[in-house]
Structure formats: C-alpha cells, structure tokens
Short mmCIF file of C-alpha atoms in Angstrom, two decimals:
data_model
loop_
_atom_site.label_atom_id
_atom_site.label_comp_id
_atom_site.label_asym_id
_atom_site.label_seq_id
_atom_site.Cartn_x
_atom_site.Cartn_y
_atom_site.Cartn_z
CA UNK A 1233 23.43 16.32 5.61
CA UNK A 1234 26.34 14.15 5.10
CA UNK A 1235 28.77 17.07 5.17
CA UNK A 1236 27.08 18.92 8.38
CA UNK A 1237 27.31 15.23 9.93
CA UNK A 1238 31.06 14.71 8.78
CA UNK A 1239 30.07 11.05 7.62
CA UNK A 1240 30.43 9.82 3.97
CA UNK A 1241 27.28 9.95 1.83
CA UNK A 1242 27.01 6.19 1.07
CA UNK A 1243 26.29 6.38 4.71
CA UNK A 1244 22.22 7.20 3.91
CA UNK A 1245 22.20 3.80 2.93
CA UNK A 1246 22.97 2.75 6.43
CA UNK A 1247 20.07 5.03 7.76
CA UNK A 1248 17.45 3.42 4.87
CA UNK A 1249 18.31 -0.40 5.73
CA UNK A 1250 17.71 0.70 9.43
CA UNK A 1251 14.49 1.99 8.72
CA UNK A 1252 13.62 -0.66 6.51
CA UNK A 1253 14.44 -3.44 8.96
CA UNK A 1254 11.99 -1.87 11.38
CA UNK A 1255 9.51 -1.63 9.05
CA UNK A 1256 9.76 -5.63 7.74
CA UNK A 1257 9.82 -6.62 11.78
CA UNK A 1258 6.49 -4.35 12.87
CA UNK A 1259 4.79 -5.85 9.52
CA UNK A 1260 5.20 -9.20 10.65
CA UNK A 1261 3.58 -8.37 13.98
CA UNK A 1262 0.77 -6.02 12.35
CA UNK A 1263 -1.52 -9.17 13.09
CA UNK A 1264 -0.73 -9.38 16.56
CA UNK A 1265 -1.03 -5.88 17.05
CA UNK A 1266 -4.06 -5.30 15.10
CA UNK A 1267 -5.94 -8.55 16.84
CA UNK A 1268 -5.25 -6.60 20.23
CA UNK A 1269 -5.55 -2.90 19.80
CA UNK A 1270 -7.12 -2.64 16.74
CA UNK A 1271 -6.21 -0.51 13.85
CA UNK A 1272 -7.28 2.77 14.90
CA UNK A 1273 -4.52 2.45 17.79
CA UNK A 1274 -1.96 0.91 16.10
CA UNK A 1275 -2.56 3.72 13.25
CA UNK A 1276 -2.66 6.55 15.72
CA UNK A 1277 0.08 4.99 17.56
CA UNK A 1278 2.21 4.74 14.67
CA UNK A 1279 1.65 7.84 13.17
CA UNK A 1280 2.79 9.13 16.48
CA UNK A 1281 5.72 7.44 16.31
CA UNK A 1282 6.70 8.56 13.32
CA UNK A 1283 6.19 12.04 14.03
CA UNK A 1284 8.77 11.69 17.32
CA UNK A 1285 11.03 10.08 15.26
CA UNK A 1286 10.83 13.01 12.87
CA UNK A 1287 11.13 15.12 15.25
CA UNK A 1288 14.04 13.36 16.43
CA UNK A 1289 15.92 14.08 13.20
CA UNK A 1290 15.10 17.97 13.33
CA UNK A 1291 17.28 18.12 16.78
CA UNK A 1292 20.25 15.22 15.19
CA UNK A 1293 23.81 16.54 14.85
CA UNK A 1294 25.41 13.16 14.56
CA UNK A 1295 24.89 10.14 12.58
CA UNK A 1296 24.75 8.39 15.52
CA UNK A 1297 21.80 9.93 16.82
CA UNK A 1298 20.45 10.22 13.56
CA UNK A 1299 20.40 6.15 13.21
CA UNK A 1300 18.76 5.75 16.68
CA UNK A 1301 15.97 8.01 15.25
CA UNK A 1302 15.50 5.35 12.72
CA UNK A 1303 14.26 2.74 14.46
CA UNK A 1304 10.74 3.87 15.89
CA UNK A 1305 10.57 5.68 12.24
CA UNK A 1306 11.10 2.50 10.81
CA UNK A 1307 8.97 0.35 13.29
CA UNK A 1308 5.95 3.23 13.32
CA UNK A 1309 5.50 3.24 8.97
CA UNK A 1310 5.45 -0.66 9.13
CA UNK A 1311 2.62 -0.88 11.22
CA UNK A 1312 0.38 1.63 10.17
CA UNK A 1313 0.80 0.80 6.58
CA UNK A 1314 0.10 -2.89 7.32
CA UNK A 1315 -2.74 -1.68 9.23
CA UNK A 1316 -4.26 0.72 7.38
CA UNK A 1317 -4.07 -1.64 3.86
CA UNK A 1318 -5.90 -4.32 5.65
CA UNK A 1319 -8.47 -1.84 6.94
CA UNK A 1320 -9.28 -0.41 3.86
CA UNK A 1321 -9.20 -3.75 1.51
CA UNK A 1322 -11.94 -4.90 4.72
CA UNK A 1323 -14.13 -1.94 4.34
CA UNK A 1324 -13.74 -0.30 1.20
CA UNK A 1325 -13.66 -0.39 -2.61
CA UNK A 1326 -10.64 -0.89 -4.82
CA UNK A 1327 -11.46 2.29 -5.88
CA UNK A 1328 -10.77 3.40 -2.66
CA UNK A 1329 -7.80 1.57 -2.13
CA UNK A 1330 -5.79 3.15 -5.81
CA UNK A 1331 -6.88 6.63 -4.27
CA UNK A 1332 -5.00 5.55 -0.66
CA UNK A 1333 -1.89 4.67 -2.85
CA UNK A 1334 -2.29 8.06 -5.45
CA UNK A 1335 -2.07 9.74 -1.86
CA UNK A 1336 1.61 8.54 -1.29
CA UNK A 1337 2.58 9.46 -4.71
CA UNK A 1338 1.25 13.33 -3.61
CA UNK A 1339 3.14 12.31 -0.51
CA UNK A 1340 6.43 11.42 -2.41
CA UNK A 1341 6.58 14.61 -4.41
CA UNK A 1342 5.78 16.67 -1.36
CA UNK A 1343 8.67 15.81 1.16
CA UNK A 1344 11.34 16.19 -1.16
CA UNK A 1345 9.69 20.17 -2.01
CA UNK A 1346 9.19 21.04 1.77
CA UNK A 1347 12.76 20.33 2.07
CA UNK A 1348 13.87 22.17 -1.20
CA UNK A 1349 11.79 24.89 -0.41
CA UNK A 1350 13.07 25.12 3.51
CA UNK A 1351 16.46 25.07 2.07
CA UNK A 1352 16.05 27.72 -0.68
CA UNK A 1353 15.33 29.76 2.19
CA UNK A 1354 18.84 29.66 4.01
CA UNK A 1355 17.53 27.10 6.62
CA UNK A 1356 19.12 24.14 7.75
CA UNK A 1357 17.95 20.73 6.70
CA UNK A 1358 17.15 20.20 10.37
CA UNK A 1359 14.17 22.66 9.74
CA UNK A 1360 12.86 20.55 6.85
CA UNK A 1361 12.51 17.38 9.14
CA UNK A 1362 10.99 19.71 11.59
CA UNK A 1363 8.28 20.95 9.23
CA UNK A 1364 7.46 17.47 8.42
CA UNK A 1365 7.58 16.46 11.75
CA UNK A 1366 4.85 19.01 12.40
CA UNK A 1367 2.26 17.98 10.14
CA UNK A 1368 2.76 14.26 11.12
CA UNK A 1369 1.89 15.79 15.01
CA UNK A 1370 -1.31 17.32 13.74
CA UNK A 1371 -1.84 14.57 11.62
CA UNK A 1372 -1.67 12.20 15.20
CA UNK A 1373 -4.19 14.96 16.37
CA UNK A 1374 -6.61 14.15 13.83
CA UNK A 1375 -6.65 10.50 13.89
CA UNK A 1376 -6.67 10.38 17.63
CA UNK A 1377 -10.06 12.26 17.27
CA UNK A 1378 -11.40 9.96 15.09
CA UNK A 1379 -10.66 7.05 17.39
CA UNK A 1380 -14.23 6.39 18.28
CA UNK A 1381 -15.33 5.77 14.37
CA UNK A 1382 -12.67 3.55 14.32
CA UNK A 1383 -14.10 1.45 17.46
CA UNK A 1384 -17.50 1.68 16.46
CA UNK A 1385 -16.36 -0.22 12.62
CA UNK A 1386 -14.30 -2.67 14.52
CA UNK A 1387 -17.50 -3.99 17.13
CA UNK A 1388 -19.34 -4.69 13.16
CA UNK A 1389 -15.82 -5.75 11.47
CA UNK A 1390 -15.51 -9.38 10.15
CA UNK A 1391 -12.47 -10.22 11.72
CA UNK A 1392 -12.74 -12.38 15.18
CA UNK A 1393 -10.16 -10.26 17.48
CA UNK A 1394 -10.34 -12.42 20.02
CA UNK A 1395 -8.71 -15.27 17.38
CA UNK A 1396 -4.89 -15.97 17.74
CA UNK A 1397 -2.50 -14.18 15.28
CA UNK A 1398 -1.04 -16.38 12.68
CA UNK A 1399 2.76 -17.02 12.85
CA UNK A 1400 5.05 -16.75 9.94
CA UNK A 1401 5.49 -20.52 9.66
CA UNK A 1402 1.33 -20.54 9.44
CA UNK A 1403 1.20 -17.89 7.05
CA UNK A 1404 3.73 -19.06 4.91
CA UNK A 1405 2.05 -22.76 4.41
CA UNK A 1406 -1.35 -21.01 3.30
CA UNK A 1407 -1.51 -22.05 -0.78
CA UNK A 1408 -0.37 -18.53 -2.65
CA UNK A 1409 1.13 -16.93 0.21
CA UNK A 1410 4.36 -17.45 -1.08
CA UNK A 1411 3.57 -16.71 -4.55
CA UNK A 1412 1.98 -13.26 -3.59
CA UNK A 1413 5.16 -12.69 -1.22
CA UNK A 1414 7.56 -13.06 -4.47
CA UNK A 1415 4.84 -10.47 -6.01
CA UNK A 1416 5.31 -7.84 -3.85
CA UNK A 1417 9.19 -8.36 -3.36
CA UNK A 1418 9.48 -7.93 -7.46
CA UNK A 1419 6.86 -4.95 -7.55
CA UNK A 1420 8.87 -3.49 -4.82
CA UNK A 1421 12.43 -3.87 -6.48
CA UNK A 1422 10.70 -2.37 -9.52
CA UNK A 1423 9.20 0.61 -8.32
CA UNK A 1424 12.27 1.36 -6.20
CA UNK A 1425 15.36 0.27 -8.61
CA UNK A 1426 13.44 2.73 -10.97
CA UNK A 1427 13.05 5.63 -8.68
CA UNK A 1428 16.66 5.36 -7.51
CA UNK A 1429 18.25 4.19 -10.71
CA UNK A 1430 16.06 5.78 -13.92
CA UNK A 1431 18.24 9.34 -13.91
CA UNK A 1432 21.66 7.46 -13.36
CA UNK A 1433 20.46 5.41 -16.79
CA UNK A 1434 19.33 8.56 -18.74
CA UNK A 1435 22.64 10.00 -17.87
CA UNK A 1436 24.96 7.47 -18.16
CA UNK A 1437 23.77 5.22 -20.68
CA UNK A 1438 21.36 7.80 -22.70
CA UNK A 1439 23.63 11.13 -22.41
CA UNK A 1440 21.22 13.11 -21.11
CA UNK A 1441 22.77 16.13 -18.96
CA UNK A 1442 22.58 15.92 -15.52
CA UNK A 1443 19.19 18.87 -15.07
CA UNK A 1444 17.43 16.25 -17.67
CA UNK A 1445 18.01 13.26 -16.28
CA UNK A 1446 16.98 14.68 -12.83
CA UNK A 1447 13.65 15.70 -13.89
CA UNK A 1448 12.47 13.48 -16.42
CA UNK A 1449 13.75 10.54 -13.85
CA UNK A 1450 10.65 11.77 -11.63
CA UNK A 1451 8.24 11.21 -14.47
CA UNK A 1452 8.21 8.10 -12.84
CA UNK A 1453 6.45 8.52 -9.96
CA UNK A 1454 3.95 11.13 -11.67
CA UNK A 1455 2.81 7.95 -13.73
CA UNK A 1456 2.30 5.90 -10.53
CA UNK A 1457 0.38 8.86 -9.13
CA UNK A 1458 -1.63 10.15 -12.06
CA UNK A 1459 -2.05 6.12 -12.55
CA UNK A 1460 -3.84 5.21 -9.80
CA UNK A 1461 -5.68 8.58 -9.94
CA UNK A 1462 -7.13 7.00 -12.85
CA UNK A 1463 -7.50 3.53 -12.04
CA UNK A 1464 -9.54 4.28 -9.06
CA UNK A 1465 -12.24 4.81 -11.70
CA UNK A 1466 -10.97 1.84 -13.58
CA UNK A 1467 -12.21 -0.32 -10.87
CA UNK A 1468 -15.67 0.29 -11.42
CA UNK A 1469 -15.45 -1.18 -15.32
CA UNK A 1470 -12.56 -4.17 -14.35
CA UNK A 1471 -11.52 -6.81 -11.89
CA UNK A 1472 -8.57 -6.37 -9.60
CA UNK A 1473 -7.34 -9.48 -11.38
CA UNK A 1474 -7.60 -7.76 -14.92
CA UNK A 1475 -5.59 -4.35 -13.68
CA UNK A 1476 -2.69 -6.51 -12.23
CA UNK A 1477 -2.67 -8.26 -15.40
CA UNK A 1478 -2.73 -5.20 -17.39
CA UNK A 1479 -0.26 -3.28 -15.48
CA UNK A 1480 2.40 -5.87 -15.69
CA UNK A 1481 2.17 -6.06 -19.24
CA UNK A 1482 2.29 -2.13 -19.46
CA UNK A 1483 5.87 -2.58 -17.05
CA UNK A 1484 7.33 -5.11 -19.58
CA UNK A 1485 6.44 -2.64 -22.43
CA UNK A 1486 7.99 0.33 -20.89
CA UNK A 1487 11.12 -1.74 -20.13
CA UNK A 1488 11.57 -2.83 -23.58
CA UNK A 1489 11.00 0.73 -24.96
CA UNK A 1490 13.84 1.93 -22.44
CA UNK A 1491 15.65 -0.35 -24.54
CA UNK A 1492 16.20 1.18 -27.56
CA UNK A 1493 19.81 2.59 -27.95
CA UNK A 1494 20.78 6.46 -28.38
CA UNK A 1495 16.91 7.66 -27.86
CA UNK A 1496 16.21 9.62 -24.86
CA UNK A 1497 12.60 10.25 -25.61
CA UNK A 1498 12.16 6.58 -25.99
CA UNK A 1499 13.65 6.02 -22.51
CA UNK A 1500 11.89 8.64 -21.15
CA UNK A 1501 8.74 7.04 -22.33
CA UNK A 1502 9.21 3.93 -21.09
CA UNK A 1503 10.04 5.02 -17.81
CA UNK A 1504 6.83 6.79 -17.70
CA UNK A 1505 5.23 3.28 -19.08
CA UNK A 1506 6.87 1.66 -16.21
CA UNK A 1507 5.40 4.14 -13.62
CA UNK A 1508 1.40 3.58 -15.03
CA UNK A 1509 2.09 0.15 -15.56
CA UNK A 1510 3.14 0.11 -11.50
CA UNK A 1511 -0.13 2.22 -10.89
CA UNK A 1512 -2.70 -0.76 -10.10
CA UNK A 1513 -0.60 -3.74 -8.77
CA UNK A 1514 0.26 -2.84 -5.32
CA UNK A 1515 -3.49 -1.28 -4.65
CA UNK A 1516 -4.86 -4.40 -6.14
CA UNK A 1517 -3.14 -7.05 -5.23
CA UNK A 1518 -3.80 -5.71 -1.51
CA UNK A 1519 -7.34 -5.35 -1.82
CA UNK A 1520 -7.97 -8.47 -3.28
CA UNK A 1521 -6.30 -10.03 -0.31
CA UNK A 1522 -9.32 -10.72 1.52
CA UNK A 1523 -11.58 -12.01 -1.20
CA UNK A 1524 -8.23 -14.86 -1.64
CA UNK A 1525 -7.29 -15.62 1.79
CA UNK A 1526 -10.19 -14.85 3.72
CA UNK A 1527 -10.93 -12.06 6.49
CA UNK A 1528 -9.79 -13.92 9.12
CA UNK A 1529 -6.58 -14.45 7.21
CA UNK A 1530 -5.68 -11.03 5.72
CA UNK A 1531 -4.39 -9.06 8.44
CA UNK A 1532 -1.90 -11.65 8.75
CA UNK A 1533 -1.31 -11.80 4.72
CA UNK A 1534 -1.08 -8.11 4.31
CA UNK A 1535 1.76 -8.17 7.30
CA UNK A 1536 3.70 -10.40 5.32
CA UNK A 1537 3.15 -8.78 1.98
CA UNK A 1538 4.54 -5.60 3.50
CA UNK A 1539 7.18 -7.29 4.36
CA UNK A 1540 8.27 -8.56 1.62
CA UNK A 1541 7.62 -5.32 -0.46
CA UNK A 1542 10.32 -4.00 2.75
CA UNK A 1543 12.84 -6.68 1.55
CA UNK A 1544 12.36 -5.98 -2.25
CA UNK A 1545 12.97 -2.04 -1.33
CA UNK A 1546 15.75 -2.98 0.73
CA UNK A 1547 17.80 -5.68 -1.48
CA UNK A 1548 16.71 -5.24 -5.34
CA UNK A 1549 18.24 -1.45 -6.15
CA UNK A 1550 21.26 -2.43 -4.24
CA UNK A 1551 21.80 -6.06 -6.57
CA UNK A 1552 21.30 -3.69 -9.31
CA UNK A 1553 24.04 -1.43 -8.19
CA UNK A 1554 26.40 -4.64 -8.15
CA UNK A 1555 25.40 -5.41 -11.86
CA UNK A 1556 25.72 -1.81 -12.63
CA UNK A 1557 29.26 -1.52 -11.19
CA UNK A 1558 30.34 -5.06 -13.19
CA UNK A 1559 28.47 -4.58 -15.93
CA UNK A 1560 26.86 -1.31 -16.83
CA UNK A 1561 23.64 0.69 -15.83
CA UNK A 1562 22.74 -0.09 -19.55
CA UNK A 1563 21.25 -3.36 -18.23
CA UNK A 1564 18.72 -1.48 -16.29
CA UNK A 1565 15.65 -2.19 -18.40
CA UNK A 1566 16.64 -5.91 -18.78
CA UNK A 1567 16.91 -5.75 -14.97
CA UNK A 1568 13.69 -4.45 -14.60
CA UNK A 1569 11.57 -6.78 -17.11
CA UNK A 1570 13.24 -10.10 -15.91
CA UNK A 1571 11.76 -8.93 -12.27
CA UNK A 1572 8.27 -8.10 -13.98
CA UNK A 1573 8.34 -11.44 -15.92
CA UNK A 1574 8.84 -13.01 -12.51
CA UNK A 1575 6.14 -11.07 -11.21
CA UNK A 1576 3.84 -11.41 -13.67
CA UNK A 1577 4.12 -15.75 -13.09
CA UNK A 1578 3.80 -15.53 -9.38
CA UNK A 1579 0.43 -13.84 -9.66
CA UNK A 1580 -0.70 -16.48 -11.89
CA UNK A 1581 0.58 -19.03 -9.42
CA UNK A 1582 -1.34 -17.52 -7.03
CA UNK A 1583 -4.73 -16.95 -8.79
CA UNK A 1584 -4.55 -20.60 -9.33
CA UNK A 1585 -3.84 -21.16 -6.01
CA UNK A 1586 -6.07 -19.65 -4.37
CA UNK A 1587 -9.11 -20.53 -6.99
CA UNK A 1588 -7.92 -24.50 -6.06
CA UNK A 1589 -8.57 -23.86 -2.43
CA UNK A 1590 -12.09 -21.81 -3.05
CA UNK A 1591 -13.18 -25.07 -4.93
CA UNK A 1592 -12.23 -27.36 -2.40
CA UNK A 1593 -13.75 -25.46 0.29
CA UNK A 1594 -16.86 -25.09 -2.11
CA UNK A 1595 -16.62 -29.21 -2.55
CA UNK A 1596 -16.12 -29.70 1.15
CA UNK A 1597 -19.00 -27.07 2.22
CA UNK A 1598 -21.51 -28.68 -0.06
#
C-alpha cells in the first residue's frame, strides 16, 4: 500500500491513531447514543458505517483520501462495540460474552487471509478492502432485519432510556471507575504491544529467522481465541472475578517464561501463555460491569472502558517502541509484566470498591 500510495510506511501509523481517535470519541458518547436510539440502531448504524468506510478504502489512491476514510471507520467500530458489550453483559451469560470475544479472534485471523489470499491472486490490495467491505454490507443487511428483536428486548430491558446520559466527569467520580479504566488501558497495551511486538522479539532478541518469528508471533492470538473458546464453558464452574484473577496470573507467567535467554521454545511458550492468560479478562471484566455499577450505570461504564482500552491500543506499543529504540526489544517481557502487575492491582482496587458501595447501599436500603 505504502508504495502504490508513494507515502512512507511509518505512515500506517498515522491511519491507526486516526481510527483510534474516532473510536475513543464515539465510545464516550455510546451512552448518549444508546439512551436515544437504542442499540439495535446504533449497531446497524455502525456496522454500516464501517462498511462505507471500507468501501471507501477499496476506491483510495492517495493517503489523503485514505485518512478521510478513517474517520467514520473509526467512529462506526467505537460505537457498535460499546454497544453491543453492554447489550450482551445486560442480556446474556458470560459464557456468551467469551464466545462474542473468540468471534474477533476468528475475525483477526480472517482479514489478514482475505487479503493474502486476494493478493496471491494478482489483485490489488484495493480488492481486499473491497471483499471485506462486502461482507460488512451484507452483514448491515442482516442486522437491519433483525431490528424488530432488538426493539421488542429494549421495551423489557432494565435500563430507563428516557434517563440522562452520564458525562465523563460523572462517570469518572463513580468508586472503581477509574480503577477499571487503568484495567482496560493495561489489558489493551498488553494484548496489542504483544501482537505488534512478539515477532520483532523472537527475531531480534531470540534469533529466530524472519518465516519463524512471523508465524509463531501469531500463536498469540490463537491462545486468545482458542482461550475464550474454552472459557465460555469455564463460566459455568467459576466467577468472572476468579477468571480475571486467573488470567492475569497466567500473563505474568508467560512473561517471565519469555524471559529466559537463548530459548526460543521458551519464548514461544510464553507468548502463547500470554495470549490464554488474555483470554477471560476483557470478556469478564465487561460482563461483570453491570452486576458492579448497576444497569442504569453500565452503558455509560462500558463507553468509558472502551475508551480507555482505545488509548491503551493507541499509546502502550508505541512507549514500547521508544524503550525498544533506547534500550532493546529484549525488555519486552519486563514491559509486558510490569503492565499486568498494574493490572492485576487495579482490579483489586476495584472489587473493593465496588463491594464498599454494595454494602453501603445494602446499609442504607435496610
């Protein structure tokens, strides 16, 4: 792309912080949104957008273009995954909710094949944007079918949408908010400083040749997927609470293991660690959101994790470069189980947090 656009290629950057800026401003309004359309709307509404934005790439020739397509891509994924996490920690299981999130992992492996498969074929990347752009359309088909389901789960829903949205400032003051924001800004910088950083290591700092690094590096994400395959059953023998627990623990391991010094296979391993260990804490932390805050609260919450999850995706691998370039990319699994002993603290700050506040309002009700 960069050389058919004539830009340099630390220009993709440029196009990522785009989209993630759109997608931390439309998860901060997902309450707003969600209190007034509801979430089938927003989602099918979103989903469109995405899908023109795609689009919108397919027919690009210049970066500039290509970065104005970013925006509604951005602003589109924000609010439908805001939405669609709040829906689903309402209504569902947390079984249900580690199958939603095994369904990006399938996702994540599948773009980056439609694209190597459209280019094995002679075609342009263009066409690969297209393809993508086409299942997103029928996609937007399907959901706007569905629309009426969606209405007839929102008039039983216990959510008041005639309530006002919650500002930031509100939000913010709630007891754990914070502490479940600097969660999902650590998971975040985890799961994405591994995904963009685990082949560099196992190159650089572990010899491996470049074909090794490249596919052993996506072991990663076949642990988070295969991991919260798995842990969707999980939930019916532990708590939410017990998973999170469990899974940081399993990160910290896997980082340490990365650790040890001219083993590949060890570093391999751990990076696999590190994927399962990622497996139940985003799914979980999300669905507990409403048994913590409250119904009325967790549209709002669930905005604000997502954006901070944005802000971890969009700042942490980039810090990391920084050390990397002053240091070395050797530091990656210290790097990675400083941000999962931070994690790890914050959700114990929270639990405590919000099981203060249940008392009191326990106290106050009785």
């Amino acid at each position: 792309m960069y050389s058919d656009l004539e830009v340099p290629v630390g220009y993709a950057g440029l196009i990522s912080m785009v989209i993630a800026g759109g997608t931390i401003v439309s998860s901060l309004n997902s309450d707003r949104l969600t209190r007034r359309l509801g979430t089938g709307v927003v989602t099918v509404g979103s989903v469109a957008m995405t899908a023109v934005a795609l689009g919108g790439f397919s027919i690009s020739h210049t970066f500039g273009v290509l970065l104005l397509w970013a925006i509604p891509y951005g602003l589109g994924a924000g609010s439908v995954d805001a939405a669609l996490n709040n829906y689903v920690a309402l209504h569902y299981k947390s079984a249900h909710m580690s199958w939603l999130h095994c369904m990006w992992g399938v996702g994540t492996m599948s773009g980056p094949y439609i694209m190597g498969f459209v280019l094995a074929k002679g075609m342009t990347w263009n066409t690969g944007y297209l393809a993508i752009a086409l299942i997103q359309v029928v996609l937007t088909a399907i959901l706007l079918r569905s629309l009426p389901r969606w209405r007839q789960r929102r008039q039983v829903q216990d959510v008041d949408a005639d309530a006002g949205p919650l500002t930031l400032r509100q939000v913010v003051a709630i007891p754990g908010a914070r502490a479940v924001m600097v969660c999902f800004l650590c998971y975040c910088g985890i799961e994405s400083t591994t995904g963009l950083w685990a082949s560099t290591f196992l190159k650089l700092a572990r010899g491996a040749t470049p074909e090794t690094a490249a596919t052993f590096g996506a072991l990663f994400y076949i642990g988070i997927t295969l991991g919260r395959a798995a842990c969707g059953f999980l939930t019916y023998l532990v708590s939410d609470e017990t998973l999170i627990r469990g899974g940081t623990i399993i990160i910290a391991a896997g980082s340490l293991l990365v650790v040890i010094p001219d083993f590949t296979a060890a570093a391999i391993a751990g990076f696999v660690l590190v994927g399962i260990g990622c497996a139940p804490v985003y799914p979980c932390i999300i669905h507990s959101t409403p048994a913590r805050f409250g119904a009325q609260r967790s549209q709002a919450i669930i905005g604000v994790e997502m954006a901070a999850a944005y802000v971890g995706t969009l700042a942490l691998p980039p810090l990391f470069g920084l050390i990397a370039e002053h240091a070395s990319t050797a530091v990656l699994p210290a790097y990675l189980f400083a941000l999962a002993v931070v994690m790890g603290v914050m959700h114990e700050r929270l639990i405590r947090a919000t099981r203060v506040r249940s008392t009191r309002a326990r106290v106050a009700g009785e």
